[in-house]
Coordinates of C-alpha atoms and ligand atoms in Angstrom, one line a residue:
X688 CA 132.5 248.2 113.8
X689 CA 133.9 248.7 117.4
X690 CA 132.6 252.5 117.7
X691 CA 129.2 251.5 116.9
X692 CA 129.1 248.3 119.0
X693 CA 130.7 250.2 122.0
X694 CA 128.0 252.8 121.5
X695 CA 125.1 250.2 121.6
X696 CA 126.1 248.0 124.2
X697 CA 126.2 251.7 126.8
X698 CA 122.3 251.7 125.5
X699 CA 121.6 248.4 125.3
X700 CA 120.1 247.4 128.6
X701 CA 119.4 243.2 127.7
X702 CA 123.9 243.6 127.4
X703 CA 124.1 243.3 130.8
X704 CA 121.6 240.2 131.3
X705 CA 124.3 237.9 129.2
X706 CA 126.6 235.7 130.3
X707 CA 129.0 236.3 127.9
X708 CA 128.8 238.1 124.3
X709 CA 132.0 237.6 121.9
X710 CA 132.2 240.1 118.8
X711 CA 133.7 238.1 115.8
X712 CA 136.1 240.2 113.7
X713 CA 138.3 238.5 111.1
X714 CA 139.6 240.8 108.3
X715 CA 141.2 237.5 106.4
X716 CA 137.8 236.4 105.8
X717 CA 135.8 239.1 105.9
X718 CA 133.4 237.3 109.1
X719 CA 131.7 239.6 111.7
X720 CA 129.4 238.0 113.8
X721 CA 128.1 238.5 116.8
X722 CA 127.3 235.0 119.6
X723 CA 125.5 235.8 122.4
X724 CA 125.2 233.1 125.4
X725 CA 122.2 234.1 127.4
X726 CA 121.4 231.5 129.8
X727 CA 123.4 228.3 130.9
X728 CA 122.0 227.2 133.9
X729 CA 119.5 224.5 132.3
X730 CA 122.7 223.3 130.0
X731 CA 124.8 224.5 127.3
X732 CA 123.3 227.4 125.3
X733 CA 121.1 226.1 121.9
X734 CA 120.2 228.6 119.5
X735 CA 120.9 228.8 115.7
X736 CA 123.1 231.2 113.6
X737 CA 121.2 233.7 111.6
X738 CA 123.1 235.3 108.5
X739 CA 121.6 238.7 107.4
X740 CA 122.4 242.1 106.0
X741 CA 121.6 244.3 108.6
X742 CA 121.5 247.5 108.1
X743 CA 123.9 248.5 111.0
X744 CA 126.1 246.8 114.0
X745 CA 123.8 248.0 116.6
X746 CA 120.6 246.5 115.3
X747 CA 122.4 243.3 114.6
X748 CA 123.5 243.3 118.4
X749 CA 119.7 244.1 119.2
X750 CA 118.7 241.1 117.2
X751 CA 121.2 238.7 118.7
X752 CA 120.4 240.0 122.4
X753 CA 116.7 239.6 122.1
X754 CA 116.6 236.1 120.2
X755 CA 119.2 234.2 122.6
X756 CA 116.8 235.7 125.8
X757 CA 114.3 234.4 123.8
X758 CA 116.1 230.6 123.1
X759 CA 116.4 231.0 127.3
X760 CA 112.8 231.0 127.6
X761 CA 111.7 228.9 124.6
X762 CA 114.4 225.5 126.0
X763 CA 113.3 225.8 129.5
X764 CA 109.9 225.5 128.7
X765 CA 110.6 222.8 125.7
X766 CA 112.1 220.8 128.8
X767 CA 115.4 220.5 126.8
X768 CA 118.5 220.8 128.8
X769 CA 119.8 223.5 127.6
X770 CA 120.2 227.2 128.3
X771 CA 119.8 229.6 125.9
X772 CA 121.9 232.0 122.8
X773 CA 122.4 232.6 119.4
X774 CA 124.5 234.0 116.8
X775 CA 124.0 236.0 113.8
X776 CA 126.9 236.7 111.0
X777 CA 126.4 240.1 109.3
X778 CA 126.3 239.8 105.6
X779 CA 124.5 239.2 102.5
X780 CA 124.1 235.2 102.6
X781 CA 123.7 234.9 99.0
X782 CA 127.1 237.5 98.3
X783 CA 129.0 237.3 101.4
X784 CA 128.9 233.5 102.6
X785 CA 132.4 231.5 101.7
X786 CA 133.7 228.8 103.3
X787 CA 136.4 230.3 104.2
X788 CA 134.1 232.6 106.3
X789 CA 132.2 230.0 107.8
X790 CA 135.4 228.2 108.9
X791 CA 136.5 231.2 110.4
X792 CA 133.3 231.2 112.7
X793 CA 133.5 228.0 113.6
X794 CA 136.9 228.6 114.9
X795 CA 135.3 231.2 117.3
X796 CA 132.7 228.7 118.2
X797 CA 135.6 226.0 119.2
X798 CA 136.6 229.1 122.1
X799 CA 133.3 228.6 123.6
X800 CA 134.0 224.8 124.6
X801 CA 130.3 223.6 124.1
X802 CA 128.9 225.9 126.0
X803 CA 127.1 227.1 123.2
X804 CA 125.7 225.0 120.4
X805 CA 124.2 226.2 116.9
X806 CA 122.2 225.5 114.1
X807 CA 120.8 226.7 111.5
X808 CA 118.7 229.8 111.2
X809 CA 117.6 232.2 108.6
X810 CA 120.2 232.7 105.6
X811 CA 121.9 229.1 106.6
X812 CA 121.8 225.6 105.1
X813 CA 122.7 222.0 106.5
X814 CA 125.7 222.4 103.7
X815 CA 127.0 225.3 105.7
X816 CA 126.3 223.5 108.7
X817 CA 128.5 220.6 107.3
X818 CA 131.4 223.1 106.7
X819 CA 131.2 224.3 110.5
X820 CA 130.6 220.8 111.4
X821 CA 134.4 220.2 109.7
X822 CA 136.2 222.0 112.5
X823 CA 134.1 222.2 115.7
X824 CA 131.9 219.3 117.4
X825 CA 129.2 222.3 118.4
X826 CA 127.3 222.2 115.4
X827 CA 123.9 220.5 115.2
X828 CA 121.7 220.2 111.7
X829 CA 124.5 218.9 109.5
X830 CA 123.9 216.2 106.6
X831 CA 125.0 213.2 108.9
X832 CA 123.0 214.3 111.8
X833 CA 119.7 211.4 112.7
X834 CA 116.4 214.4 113.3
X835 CA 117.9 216.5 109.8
X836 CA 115.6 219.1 109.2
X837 CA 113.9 220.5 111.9
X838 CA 110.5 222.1 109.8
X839 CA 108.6 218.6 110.1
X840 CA 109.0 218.8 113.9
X841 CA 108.0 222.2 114.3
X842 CA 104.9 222.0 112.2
X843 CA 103.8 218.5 114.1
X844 CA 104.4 220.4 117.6
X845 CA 102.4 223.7 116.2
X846 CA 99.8 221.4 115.4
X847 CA 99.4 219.4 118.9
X848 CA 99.6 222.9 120.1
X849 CA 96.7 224.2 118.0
X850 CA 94.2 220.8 119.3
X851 CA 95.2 222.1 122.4
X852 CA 94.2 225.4 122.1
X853 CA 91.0 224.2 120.0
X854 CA 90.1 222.2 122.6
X855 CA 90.4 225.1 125.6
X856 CA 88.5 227.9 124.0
X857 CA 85.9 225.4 121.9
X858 CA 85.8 222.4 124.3
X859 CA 86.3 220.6 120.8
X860 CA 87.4 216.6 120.3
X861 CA 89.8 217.7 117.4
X862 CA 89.6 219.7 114.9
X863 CA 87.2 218.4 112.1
X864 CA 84.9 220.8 110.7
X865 CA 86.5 223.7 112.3
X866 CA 88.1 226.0 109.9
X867 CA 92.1 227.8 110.2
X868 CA 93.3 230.4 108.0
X869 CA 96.9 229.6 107.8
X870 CA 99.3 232.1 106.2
X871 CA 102.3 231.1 105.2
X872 CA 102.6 228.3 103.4
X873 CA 106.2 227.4 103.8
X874 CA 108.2 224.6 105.0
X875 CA 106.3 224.6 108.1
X876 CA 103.2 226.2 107.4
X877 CA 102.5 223.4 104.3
X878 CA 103.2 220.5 106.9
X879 CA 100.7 222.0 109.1
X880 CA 98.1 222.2 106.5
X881 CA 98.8 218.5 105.5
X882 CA 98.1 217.7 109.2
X883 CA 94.5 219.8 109.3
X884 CA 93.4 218.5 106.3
X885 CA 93.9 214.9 107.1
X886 CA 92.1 215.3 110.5
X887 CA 89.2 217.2 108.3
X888 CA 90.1 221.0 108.6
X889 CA 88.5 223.1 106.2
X890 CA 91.3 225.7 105.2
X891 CA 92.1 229.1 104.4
X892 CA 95.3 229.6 102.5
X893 CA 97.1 232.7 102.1
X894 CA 101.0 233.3 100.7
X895 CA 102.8 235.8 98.5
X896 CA 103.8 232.9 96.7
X897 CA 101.1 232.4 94.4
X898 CA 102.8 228.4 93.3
X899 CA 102.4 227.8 97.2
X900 CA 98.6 228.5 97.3
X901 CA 98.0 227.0 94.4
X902 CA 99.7 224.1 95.9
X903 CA 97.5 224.0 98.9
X904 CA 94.6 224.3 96.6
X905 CA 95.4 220.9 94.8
X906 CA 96.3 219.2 97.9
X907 CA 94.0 220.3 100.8
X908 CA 90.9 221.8 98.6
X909 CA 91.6 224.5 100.6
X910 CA 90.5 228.1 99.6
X911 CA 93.0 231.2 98.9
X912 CA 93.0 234.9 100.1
X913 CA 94.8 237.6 100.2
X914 CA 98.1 238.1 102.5
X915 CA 96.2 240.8 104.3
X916 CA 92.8 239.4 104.9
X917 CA 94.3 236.0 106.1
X918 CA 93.4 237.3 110.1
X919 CA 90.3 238.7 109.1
X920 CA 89.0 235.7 107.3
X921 CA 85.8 233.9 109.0
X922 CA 87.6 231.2 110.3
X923 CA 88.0 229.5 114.2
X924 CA 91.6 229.5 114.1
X925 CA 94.4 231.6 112.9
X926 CA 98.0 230.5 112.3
X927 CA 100.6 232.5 111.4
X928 CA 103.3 230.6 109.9
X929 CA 105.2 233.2 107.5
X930 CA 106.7 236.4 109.4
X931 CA 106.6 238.0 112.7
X932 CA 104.8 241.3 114.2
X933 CA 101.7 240.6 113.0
X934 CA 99.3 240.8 116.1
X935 CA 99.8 244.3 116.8
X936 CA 97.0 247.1 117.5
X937 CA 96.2 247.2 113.7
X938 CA 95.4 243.7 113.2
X939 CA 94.5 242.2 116.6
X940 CA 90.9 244.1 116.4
X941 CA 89.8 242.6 113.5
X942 CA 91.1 239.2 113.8
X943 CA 88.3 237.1 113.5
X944 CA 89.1 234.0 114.8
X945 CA 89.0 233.5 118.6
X946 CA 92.0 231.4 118.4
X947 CA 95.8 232.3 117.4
X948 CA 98.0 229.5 117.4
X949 CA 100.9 229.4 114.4
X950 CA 104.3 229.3 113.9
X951 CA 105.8 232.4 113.6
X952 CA 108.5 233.7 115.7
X953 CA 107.8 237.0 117.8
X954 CA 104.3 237.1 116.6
X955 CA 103.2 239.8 119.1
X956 CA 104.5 242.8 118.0
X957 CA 104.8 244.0 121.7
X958 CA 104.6 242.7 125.2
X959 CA 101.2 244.8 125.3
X960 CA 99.6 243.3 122.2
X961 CA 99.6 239.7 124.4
X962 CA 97.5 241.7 126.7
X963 CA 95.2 243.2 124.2
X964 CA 94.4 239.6 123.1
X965 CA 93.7 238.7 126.5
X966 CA 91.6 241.5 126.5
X967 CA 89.5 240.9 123.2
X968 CA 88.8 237.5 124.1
X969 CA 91.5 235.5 122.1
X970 CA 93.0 232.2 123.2
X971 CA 96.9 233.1 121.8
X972 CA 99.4 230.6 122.6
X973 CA 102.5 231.9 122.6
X974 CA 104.4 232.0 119.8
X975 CA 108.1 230.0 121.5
X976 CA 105.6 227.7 123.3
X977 CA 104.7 226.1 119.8
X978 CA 107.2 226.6 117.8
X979 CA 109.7 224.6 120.0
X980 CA 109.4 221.2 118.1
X981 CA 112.1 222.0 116.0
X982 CA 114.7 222.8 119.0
X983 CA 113.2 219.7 120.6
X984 CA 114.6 217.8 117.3
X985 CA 117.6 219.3 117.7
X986 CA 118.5 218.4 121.1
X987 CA 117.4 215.5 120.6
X988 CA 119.9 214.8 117.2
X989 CA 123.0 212.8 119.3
X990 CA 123.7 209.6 120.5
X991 CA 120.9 207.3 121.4
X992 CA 118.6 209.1 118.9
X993 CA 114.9 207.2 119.0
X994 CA 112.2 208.5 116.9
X995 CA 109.7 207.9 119.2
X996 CA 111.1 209.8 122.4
X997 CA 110.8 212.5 119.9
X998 CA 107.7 212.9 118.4
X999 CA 106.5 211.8 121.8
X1000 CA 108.7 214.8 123.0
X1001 CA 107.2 217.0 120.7
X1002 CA 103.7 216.1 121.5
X1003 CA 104.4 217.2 125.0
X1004 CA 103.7 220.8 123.4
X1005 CA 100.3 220.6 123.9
X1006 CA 100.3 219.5 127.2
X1007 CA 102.7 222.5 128.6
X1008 CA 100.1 225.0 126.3
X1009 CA 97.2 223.6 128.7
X1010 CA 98.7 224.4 131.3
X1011 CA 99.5 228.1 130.5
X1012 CA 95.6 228.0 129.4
X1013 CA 94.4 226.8 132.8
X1014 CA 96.9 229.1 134.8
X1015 CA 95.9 232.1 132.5
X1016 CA 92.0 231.3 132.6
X1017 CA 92.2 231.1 136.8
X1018 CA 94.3 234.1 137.1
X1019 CA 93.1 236.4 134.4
X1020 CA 96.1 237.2 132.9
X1021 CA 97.3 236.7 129.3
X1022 CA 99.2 233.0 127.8
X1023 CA 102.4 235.2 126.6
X1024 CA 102.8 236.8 130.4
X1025 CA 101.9 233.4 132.0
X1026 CA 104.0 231.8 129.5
X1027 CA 107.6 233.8 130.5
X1028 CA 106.6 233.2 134.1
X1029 CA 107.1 230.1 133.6
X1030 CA 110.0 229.4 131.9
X1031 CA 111.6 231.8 134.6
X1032 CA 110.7 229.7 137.0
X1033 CA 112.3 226.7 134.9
X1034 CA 115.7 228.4 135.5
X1035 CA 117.6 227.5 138.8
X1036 CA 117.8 229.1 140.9
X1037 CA 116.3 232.4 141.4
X1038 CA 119.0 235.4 140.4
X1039 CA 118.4 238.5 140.2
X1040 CA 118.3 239.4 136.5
X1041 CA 116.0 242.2 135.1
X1042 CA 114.0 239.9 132.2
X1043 CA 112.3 242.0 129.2
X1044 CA 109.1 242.4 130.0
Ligands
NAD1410 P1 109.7 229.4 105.1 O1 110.6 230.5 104.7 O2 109.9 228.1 104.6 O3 108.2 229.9 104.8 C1 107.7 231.1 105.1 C2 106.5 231.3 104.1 O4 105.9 232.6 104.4 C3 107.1 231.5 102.6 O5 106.3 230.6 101.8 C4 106.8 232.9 102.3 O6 106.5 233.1 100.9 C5 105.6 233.2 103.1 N1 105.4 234.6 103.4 C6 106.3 235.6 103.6 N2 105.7 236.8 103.8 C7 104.3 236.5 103.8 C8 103.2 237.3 104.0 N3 103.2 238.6 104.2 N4 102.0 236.7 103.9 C9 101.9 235.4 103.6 N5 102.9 234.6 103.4 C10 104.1 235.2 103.5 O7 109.8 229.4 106.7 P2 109.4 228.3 107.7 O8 110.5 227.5 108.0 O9 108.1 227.6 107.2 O10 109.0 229.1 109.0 C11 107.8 229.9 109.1 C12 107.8 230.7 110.4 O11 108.0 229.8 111.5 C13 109.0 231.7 110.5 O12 108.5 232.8 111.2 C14 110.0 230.9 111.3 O13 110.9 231.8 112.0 C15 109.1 230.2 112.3 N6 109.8 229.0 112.8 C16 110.2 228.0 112.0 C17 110.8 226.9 112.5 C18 111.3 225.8 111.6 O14 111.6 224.7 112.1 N7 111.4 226.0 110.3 C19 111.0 226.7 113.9 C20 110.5 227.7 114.7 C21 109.9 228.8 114.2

């Protein structure tokens, strides 16, 4: 494991823009996992713990690297207090994941202090969370925590986000009789669509899930295609809410909606595709921007917990999307670029980092 992590941290330029990056290795349990503290200067670092099978160290370090950079960007513009990392364990969760494992990384997160607090993330449960929570305090999403699971929060923030953006590109007074094709209809992407339909959304349902669309059919009326045709359906708004990559030079000229606003993480498959929606005339609002209700649920699970704040917290969402879409519609330039501008700016005070562009 060391050759190949020495070997891509040499190549791996986003290293160097860390604050600190501790390799896990612990032969009695078999952990190896990899937490990566981007960004402090807002707070302690808040990003979950993914647990995958990745196919070798170095990509794992690549994942890790680019999603606590992105937890940077996504908290300061959330307006949490927190700076920004993540952790992912390398395994298979369903064969690898023992409690005995999970003990051993919360041991390594104890050597952190607080300066870096976790959740879950894809491959991890509140019941593993609970185990962490059993030896370190830095744990958030456990069984006895007040906010619990962070989908509802996400999907109420996407959809303040997507009035906002409904309301920029079609100077509309919410969203009834409009139409969104919404694919993915997961624990997020169902909430959302329970939220349309009640404000009188007609939808478009897509999912490889076939007891999920049917689902969405009972509930919403709404009307199912295909996984592929869910951005080229007729409809005035897209949302992605199953996987990322999927605005990319293939699919962004034949989206048909002039809208994207979903909850996918790293929907553009490259900086450049953000432009390229600029370009085609496509109101995109960026991807960490929306998605953030969850991590606002999270920070907001301590002492002194009030509903209310929250949601009210959450709703804030659209608010910071209008102003990306007023700075991007005076200056020209595209939501995602205007988007990392400012969360830069959000971090005090100025150093001289090289951010991904
Ligand atoms: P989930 O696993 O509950 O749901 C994802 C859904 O997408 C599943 O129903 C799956 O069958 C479907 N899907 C997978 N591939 C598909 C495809 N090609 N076409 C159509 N559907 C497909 O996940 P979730 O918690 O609802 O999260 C959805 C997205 O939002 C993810 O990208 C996630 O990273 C992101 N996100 C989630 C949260 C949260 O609080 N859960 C927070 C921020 C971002």
């Amino acid at each position: 494991m060391k050759h190949n992590l020495n070997l891509s941290i040499s190549q791996n330029a986003a290293f160097a823009d860390h604050e600190e990056v501790v390799f896990c290795d612990d032969p009695n349990t078999g952990l190896r996992a990899i937490i990566a503290v981007h960004d402090t200067t807002l707070g302690p670092a808040l990003g979950g713990t993914r647990m995958w099978p990745y196919e070798s160290d170095a990509a794992a370090l690549r994942d890790v690297l680019r999603l606590s950079y992105g937890m940077t960007l996504k908290n300061a513009l959330a307006g949490v207090l927190y700076g920004g990392g993540k952790a992912v364990i390398i395994g298979d969760p369903k064969r690898d994941k023992t409690p005995e494992l999970l003990t051993s990384f919360a041991h390594y997160l104890n050597r952190f202090g607080g300066r870096f607090i976790t959740g879950e993330d894809v491959g991890m449960r509140v019941a593993d969370a609970d185990i962490i929570a059993r030896v370190t305090p830095h744990i958030r999403g456990t069984s006895s925590g007040h906010a619990g699971d962070p989908s509802p929060f996400t999907a109420y923030g996407v959809y303040c986000g997507l009035l906002a953006a409904a309301e920029h590109k079609y100077c509309s007074l919410g969203i009834e009789g409009m139409s969104v094709s919404v694919q993915g209809l997961g624990a997020v992407g169902m909430a959302l669509c329970q939220y349309l339909h009640d404000a009188g959304a007609e939808l478009f349902v897509s999912d490889i899930r076939i007891e999920a669309v049917r689902e969405a059919q009972d509930r919403f009326g709404a009307c199912p295609v295909s996984p592929e045709d869910s951005h080229r359906v007729a409809a005035d708004i897209y949302a992605p809410c199953a996987l990322g990559g999927g605005l990319n030079a293939q699919t962004i000229p034949d989206l048909t909606a002039r809208v994207v606003a979903g909850s996918a993480n790293n929907q553009l498959r490259s900086a450049h595709d953000g432009d390229l929606l600029q370009r085609s005339g496509i109101l995109y609002a960026p991807d960490y921007v929306i998605n953030a209700g969850g991590v606002i649920s999270i920070a907001h699970d301590k002492h002194g917990y009030d509903p209310a704040r929250l949601r009210a917290h959450v709703a804030g969402i659209g608010d910071t999307l209008r102003e990306i879409f007023v700075r991007s519609e005076k200056t020209g330039r595209p939501t995602s670029r205007i988007a990392d501008e400012l969360a830069l700016a959000r971090i005090a005070p100025p150093h001289d980092r090289h951010f991904a562009a």
